[in-house]
Amino acid sequence: MAKKDFKDLNRRELVDLVYKMMDDDSNGAEQLPAAEEVRREHNKLIYRAKLRKVLTSTLSVLVVVAAVAVLVSTLFLPVIQISGDSMEPTLNSGDIILLVKTDKFSTGQLCCVAWQNKLLLKRVIGLPGDTIDIDAEGNVSVNNKLIDEPYVINKSLGECDISFPYTVPDNKLFVLGDRRDTSIDSRSSAIGCVSYDQMVGRMLFRIWSAN
């Protein structure tokens, strides 16, 4: 065989290929394999090496992407699933929503509150210093202005043991659930106004609807 037949192979590849093919060939002890046969085996090994490299690279990328996704979800964009009916009809039990962590909230925003190892989804009604009033029919006024609440189907005073008008303390938020007849929220002293430290984030959008 001419030397040029093996010009594309380095010494290690050549030795490995020849010995492998001699081991596979029952007549290997008597004659060396043809150059074309060596090339075919060489191409197979190159293909396998490239495939292993691609698979390893892809797996590494997937691991990194998963780690970044978990980090982002934990630190900046938590994902939670709604449990319970206190936010109906806006959100239903089983819905999955995306939050954004922030320390800035405004009236009307949906927010997630940490309370006794639970996560509660409520709507911000009053900011620090606001005066809240709720009448017997469930109409809500903030700073003596009746607020429009199209998201509430059945207005109700609900579970309430505080006196109105009520002034929201400093560093606190007054929150209500949209289903006023069943929601336990800032109207009840069991929860009361929530502090900014309790705020997990505000709702960004719904990822999945259970209905």
mmCIF file of C-alpha atoms in Angstrom:
data_model
loop_
_atom_site.group_PDB
_atom_site.id
_atom_site.type_symbol
_atom_site.label_atom_id
_atom_site.label_comp_id
_atom_site.label_asym_id
_atom_site.label_seq_id
_atom_site.Cartn_x
_atom_site.Cartn_y
_atom_site.Cartn_z
ATOM 1 C CA MET A 1 0.000 0.000 0.000
ATOM 2 C CA ALA A 2 1.221 3.484 -0.862
ATOM 3 C CA LYS A 3 2.004 5.929 1.913
ATOM 4 C CA LYS A 4 -0.351 8.502 0.366
ATOM 5 C CA ASP A 5 -3.288 6.170 1.100
ATOM 6 C CA PHE A 6 -2.912 7.041 4.794
ATOM 7 C CA LYS A 7 -2.102 10.741 4.506
ATOM 8 C CA ASP A 8 -5.389 11.737 6.172
ATOM 9 C CA LEU A 9 -4.704 9.592 9.248
ATOM 10 C CA ASN A 10 -2.443 10.476 12.138
ATOM 11 C CA ARG A 11 -0.158 7.836 13.607
ATOM 12 C CA ARG A 12 -2.350 6.956 16.564
ATOM 13 C CA GLU A 13 -5.481 6.642 14.414
ATOM 14 C CA LEU A 14 -3.616 4.445 11.964
ATOM 15 C CA VAL A 15 -2.257 2.093 14.619
ATOM 16 C CA ASP A 16 -5.605 1.869 16.417
ATOM 17 C CA LEU A 17 -7.508 1.192 13.217
ATOM 18 C CA VAL A 18 -5.140 -1.419 11.893
ATOM 19 C CA TYR A 19 -4.977 -3.357 15.158
ATOM 20 C CA LYS A 20 -8.747 -3.193 15.580
ATOM 21 C CA MET A 21 -9.377 -4.490 12.086
ATOM 22 C CA MET A 22 -6.713 -7.177 12.467
ATOM 23 C CA ASP A 23 -8.420 -8.329 15.653
ATOM 24 C CA ASP A 24 -11.763 -8.436 13.825
ATOM 25 C CA ASP A 25 -10.299 -10.271 10.834
ATOM 26 C CA SER A 26 -9.629 -13.986 11.239
ATOM 27 C CA ASN A 27 -6.786 -13.636 8.726
ATOM 28 C CA GLY A 28 -5.457 -10.520 10.378
ATOM 29 C CA ALA A 29 -2.235 -12.145 11.429
ATOM 30 C CA GLU A 30 -1.316 -12.854 7.792
ATOM 31 C CA GLN A 31 -2.218 -9.566 6.008
ATOM 32 C CA LEU A 32 -3.023 -5.919 6.680
ATOM 33 C CA PRO A 33 -6.441 -4.503 5.699
ATOM 34 C CA ALA A 34 -6.824 -2.469 2.503
ATOM 35 C CA ALA A 35 -6.510 1.312 2.681
ATOM 36 C CA GLU A 36 -10.133 1.831 1.646
ATOM 37 C CA GLU A 37 -11.274 -0.423 4.435
ATOM 38 C CA VAL A 38 -9.186 1.542 6.888
ATOM 39 C CA ARG A 39 -10.705 4.789 5.654
ATOM 40 C CA ARG A 40 -14.245 3.468 6.136
ATOM 41 C CA GLU A 41 -13.469 2.434 9.681
ATOM 42 C CA HIS A 42 -11.775 5.761 10.265
ATOM 43 C CA ASN A 43 -14.864 7.657 9.075
ATOM 44 C CA LYS A 44 -17.050 5.614 11.418
ATOM 45 C CA LEU A 45 -14.862 6.532 14.367
ATOM 46 C CA ILE A 46 -14.865 10.200 13.397
ATOM 47 C CA TYR A 47 -18.673 10.153 13.125
ATOM 48 C CA ARG A 48 -19.013 8.521 16.545
ATOM 49 C CA ALA A 49 -16.618 11.030 18.079
ATOM 50 C CA LYS A 50 -18.570 13.956 16.613
ATOM 51 C CA LEU A 51 -21.866 12.460 17.772
ATOM 52 C CA ARG A 52 -20.528 12.065 21.305
ATOM 53 C CA LYS A 53 -19.296 15.651 21.231
ATOM 54 C CA VAL A 54 -22.685 16.973 20.034
ATOM 55 C CA LEU A 55 -24.589 14.957 22.642
ATOM 56 C CA THR A 56 -22.252 16.061 25.415
ATOM 57 C CA SER A 57 -22.491 19.690 24.320
ATOM 58 C CA THR A 58 -26.303 19.532 24.077
ATOM 59 C CA LEU A 59 -26.604 17.945 27.509
ATOM 60 C CA SER A 60 -24.322 20.608 29.003
ATOM 61 C CA VAL A 61 -26.424 23.386 27.457
ATOM 62 C CA LEU A 62 -29.655 21.830 28.758
ATOM 63 C CA VAL A 63 -28.218 21.553 32.272
ATOM 64 C CA VAL A 64 -27.110 25.196 32.205
ATOM 65 C CA VAL A 65 -30.473 26.380 30.826
ATOM 66 C CA ALA A 66 -32.347 24.402 33.487
ATOM 67 C CA ALA A 67 -30.134 25.823 36.239
ATOM 68 C CA VAL A 68 -30.626 29.382 34.981
ATOM 69 C CA ALA A 69 -34.400 28.843 34.693
ATOM 70 C CA VAL A 70 -34.578 27.612 38.291
ATOM 71 C CA LEU A 71 -32.449 30.535 39.475
ATOM 72 C CA VAL A 72 -34.540 33.113 37.608
ATOM 73 C CA SER A 73 -37.774 31.514 38.806
ATOM 74 C CA THR A 74 -36.596 31.525 42.413
ATOM 75 C CA LEU A 75 -35.084 34.994 42.509
ATOM 76 C CA PHE A 76 -37.068 37.076 40.023
ATOM 77 C CA LEU A 77 -40.070 35.359 38.429
ATOM 78 C CA PRO A 78 -41.757 32.858 40.754
ATOM 79 C CA VAL A 79 -44.403 30.568 39.290
ATOM 80 C CA ILE A 80 -47.316 29.525 41.512
ATOM 81 C CA GLN A 81 -50.501 27.529 41.148
ATOM 82 C CA ILE A 82 -53.749 28.942 42.495
ATOM 83 C CA SER A 83 -55.441 26.930 45.217
ATOM 84 C CA GLY A 84 -58.892 27.905 46.428
ATOM 85 C CA ASP A 85 -61.697 30.132 45.164
ATOM 86 C CA SER A 86 -60.995 33.489 46.848
ATOM 87 C CA MET A 87 -59.983 35.142 43.544
ATOM 88 C CA GLU A 88 -62.895 33.927 41.409
ATOM 89 C CA PRO A 89 -63.928 34.846 38.795
ATOM 90 C CA THR A 90 -60.593 36.516 37.949
ATOM 91 C CA LEU A 91 -58.572 33.409 38.719
ATOM 92 C CA ASN A 92 -59.677 29.858 39.406
ATOM 93 C CA SER A 93 -58.246 27.049 41.473
ATOM 94 C CA GLY A 94 -55.623 25.242 39.412
ATOM 95 C CA ASP A 95 -54.592 28.263 37.330
ATOM 96 C CA ILE A 96 -50.842 28.773 37.034
ATOM 97 C CA ILE A 97 -49.509 32.323 37.116
ATOM 98 C CA LEU A 98 -46.188 34.095 36.776
ATOM 99 C CA LEU A 99 -45.149 36.643 39.384
ATOM 100 C CA VAL A 100 -42.519 39.332 39.284
ATOM 101 C CA LYS A 101 -40.692 40.198 42.479
ATOM 102 C CA THR A 102 -40.963 43.878 43.349
ATOM 103 C CA ASP A 103 -41.342 46.239 46.275
ATOM 104 C CA LYS A 104 -43.638 48.609 44.386
ATOM 105 C CA PHE A 105 -47.380 48.003 44.371
ATOM 106 C CA SER A 106 -50.358 50.035 43.266
ATOM 107 C CA THR A 107 -54.098 49.864 43.850
ATOM 108 C CA GLY A 108 -55.853 47.179 41.823
ATOM 109 C CA GLN A 109 -52.813 44.953 41.273
ATOM 110 C CA LEU A 110 -52.951 41.251 42.050
ATOM 111 C CA CYS A 111 -50.267 40.216 44.497
ATOM 112 C CA CYS A 112 -48.993 37.124 46.249
ATOM 113 C CA VAL A 113 -48.681 37.271 50.026
ATOM 114 C CA ALA A 114 -46.745 34.940 52.316
ATOM 115 C CA TRP A 115 -48.812 34.158 55.395
ATOM 116 C CA GLN A 116 -48.208 31.366 57.923
ATOM 117 C CA ASN A 117 -46.249 29.204 55.472
ATOM 118 C CA LYS A 118 -48.939 29.696 52.843
ATOM 119 C CA LEU A 119 -49.116 31.770 49.682
ATOM 120 C CA LEU A 120 -52.255 33.880 49.288
ATOM 121 C CA LEU A 121 -53.245 35.685 46.114
ATOM 122 C CA LYS A 122 -55.125 38.930 46.774
ATOM 123 C CA ARG A 123 -55.804 42.314 45.202
ATOM 124 C CA VAL A 124 -54.232 45.508 46.529
ATOM 125 C CA ILE A 125 -56.986 47.899 47.612
ATOM 126 C CA GLY A 126 -55.226 50.356 49.905
ATOM 127 C CA LEU A 127 -51.680 51.696 50.238
ATOM 128 C CA PRO A 128 -50.026 53.010 53.424
ATOM 129 C CA GLY A 129 -51.990 55.992 54.745
ATOM 130 C CA ASP A 130 -55.121 55.293 52.673
ATOM 131 C CA THR A 131 -58.486 55.316 54.426
ATOM 132 C CA ILE A 132 -60.665 52.301 53.568
ATOM 133 C CA ASP A 133 -64.409 52.116 54.028
ATOM 134 C CA ILE A 134 -66.709 49.204 53.218
ATOM 135 C CA ASP A 135 -70.449 49.505 53.697
ATOM 136 C CA ALA A 136 -72.925 46.764 54.582
ATOM 137 C CA GLU A 137 -73.527 45.979 50.874
ATOM 138 C CA GLY A 138 -69.814 45.520 50.234
ATOM 139 C CA ASN A 139 -69.153 48.776 48.347
ATOM 140 C CA VAL A 140 -65.523 49.798 48.841
ATOM 141 C CA SER A 141 -64.341 53.402 49.123
ATOM 142 C CA VAL A 142 -60.726 54.547 49.281
ATOM 143 C CA ASN A 143 -60.071 58.046 50.613
ATOM 144 C CA ASN A 144 -63.817 58.780 50.395
ATOM 145 C CA LYS A 145 -64.007 57.745 46.727
ATOM 146 C CA LEU A 146 -66.092 54.756 45.693
ATOM 147 C CA ILE A 147 -63.891 52.490 43.574
ATOM 148 C CA ASP A 148 -65.115 50.677 40.478
ATOM 149 C CA GLU A 149 -64.671 46.916 40.848
ATOM 150 C CA PRO A 150 -65.850 45.125 37.693
ATOM 151 C CA TYR A 151 -63.897 42.028 38.799
ATOM 152 C CA VAL A 152 -66.281 41.503 41.760
ATOM 153 C CA ILE A 153 -69.486 39.646 40.868
ATOM 154 C CA ASN A 154 -71.202 39.517 44.248
ATOM 155 C CA LYS A 155 -70.316 42.347 46.602
ATOM 156 C CA SER A 156 -70.366 41.482 50.274
ATOM 157 C CA LEU A 157 -68.961 42.702 53.569
ATOM 158 C CA GLY A 158 -67.785 39.137 54.081
ATOM 159 C CA GLU A 159 -65.580 37.943 56.929
ATOM 160 C CA CYS A 160 -65.006 41.245 58.678
ATOM 161 C CA ASP A 161 -64.162 42.064 62.302
ATOM 162 C CA ILE A 162 -62.523 45.483 61.920
ATOM 163 C CA SER A 163 -64.137 48.900 62.179
ATOM 164 C CA PHE A 164 -64.487 51.309 59.260
ATOM 165 C CA PRO A 165 -63.309 53.762 58.194
ATOM 166 C CA TYR A 166 -59.915 52.115 58.552
ATOM 167 C CA THR A 167 -56.537 53.772 57.928
ATOM 168 C CA VAL A 168 -53.825 51.549 56.476
ATOM 169 C CA PRO A 169 -50.711 51.620 58.715
ATOM 170 C CA ASP A 170 -47.251 52.561 57.484
ATOM 171 C CA ASN A 171 -45.426 49.893 55.475
ATOM 172 C CA LYS A 172 -48.667 47.929 55.115
ATOM 173 C CA LEU A 173 -51.089 47.103 52.316
ATOM 174 C CA PHE A 174 -54.823 46.505 52.539
ATOM 175 C CA VAL A 175 -55.700 43.509 50.357
ATOM 176 C CA LEU A 176 -58.969 41.793 49.411
ATOM 177 C CA GLY A 177 -59.931 38.693 47.485
ATOM 178 C CA ASP A 178 -62.233 39.156 44.492
ATOM 179 C CA ARG A 179 -64.793 36.698 45.853
ATOM 180 C CA ARG A 180 -65.786 38.872 48.777
ATOM 181 C CA ASP A 181 -68.256 36.485 50.429
ATOM 182 C CA THR A 182 -65.651 33.735 51.057
ATOM 183 C CA SER A 183 -62.251 35.423 50.959
ATOM 184 C CA ILE A 184 -60.325 35.806 54.227
ATOM 185 C CA ASP A 185 -58.223 38.945 53.841
ATOM 186 C CA SER A 186 -57.452 42.332 55.409
ATOM 187 C CA ARG A 187 -61.065 42.644 56.586
ATOM 188 C CA SER A 188 -60.285 39.950 59.138
ATOM 189 C CA SER A 189 -57.868 40.463 62.024
ATOM 190 C CA ALA A 190 -56.675 36.895 61.402
ATOM 191 C CA ILE A 191 -54.741 38.272 58.422
ATOM 192 C CA GLY A 192 -55.083 42.030 58.648
ATOM 193 C CA CYS A 193 -53.018 44.401 56.568
ATOM 194 C CA VAL A 194 -49.908 42.754 55.127
ATOM 195 C CA SER A 195 -46.413 44.193 55.332
ATOM 196 C CA TYR A 196 -44.127 44.704 52.359
ATOM 197 C CA ASP A 197 -41.878 41.999 53.811
ATOM 198 C CA GLN A 198 -44.689 39.505 53.269
ATOM 199 C CA MET A 199 -45.074 40.335 49.591
ATOM 200 C CA VAL A 200 -43.767 37.586 47.303
ATOM 201 C CA GLY A 201 -44.511 39.597 44.159
ATOM 202 C CA ARG A 202 -47.234 40.884 41.893
ATOM 203 C CA MET A 203 -48.925 38.908 39.175
ATOM 204 C CA LEU A 204 -47.403 39.351 35.724
ATOM 205 C CA PHE A 205 -49.708 37.120 33.704
ATOM 206 C CA ARG A 206 -51.522 33.777 33.736
ATOM 207 C CA ILE A 207 -49.505 30.946 32.209
ATOM 208 C CA TRP A 208 -52.199 28.261 32.329
ATOM 209 C CA SER A 209 -55.934 28.313 32.871
ATOM 210 C CA ALA A 210 -57.493 25.328 34.619
ATOM 211 C CA ASN A 211 -60.861 26.002 32.958
#
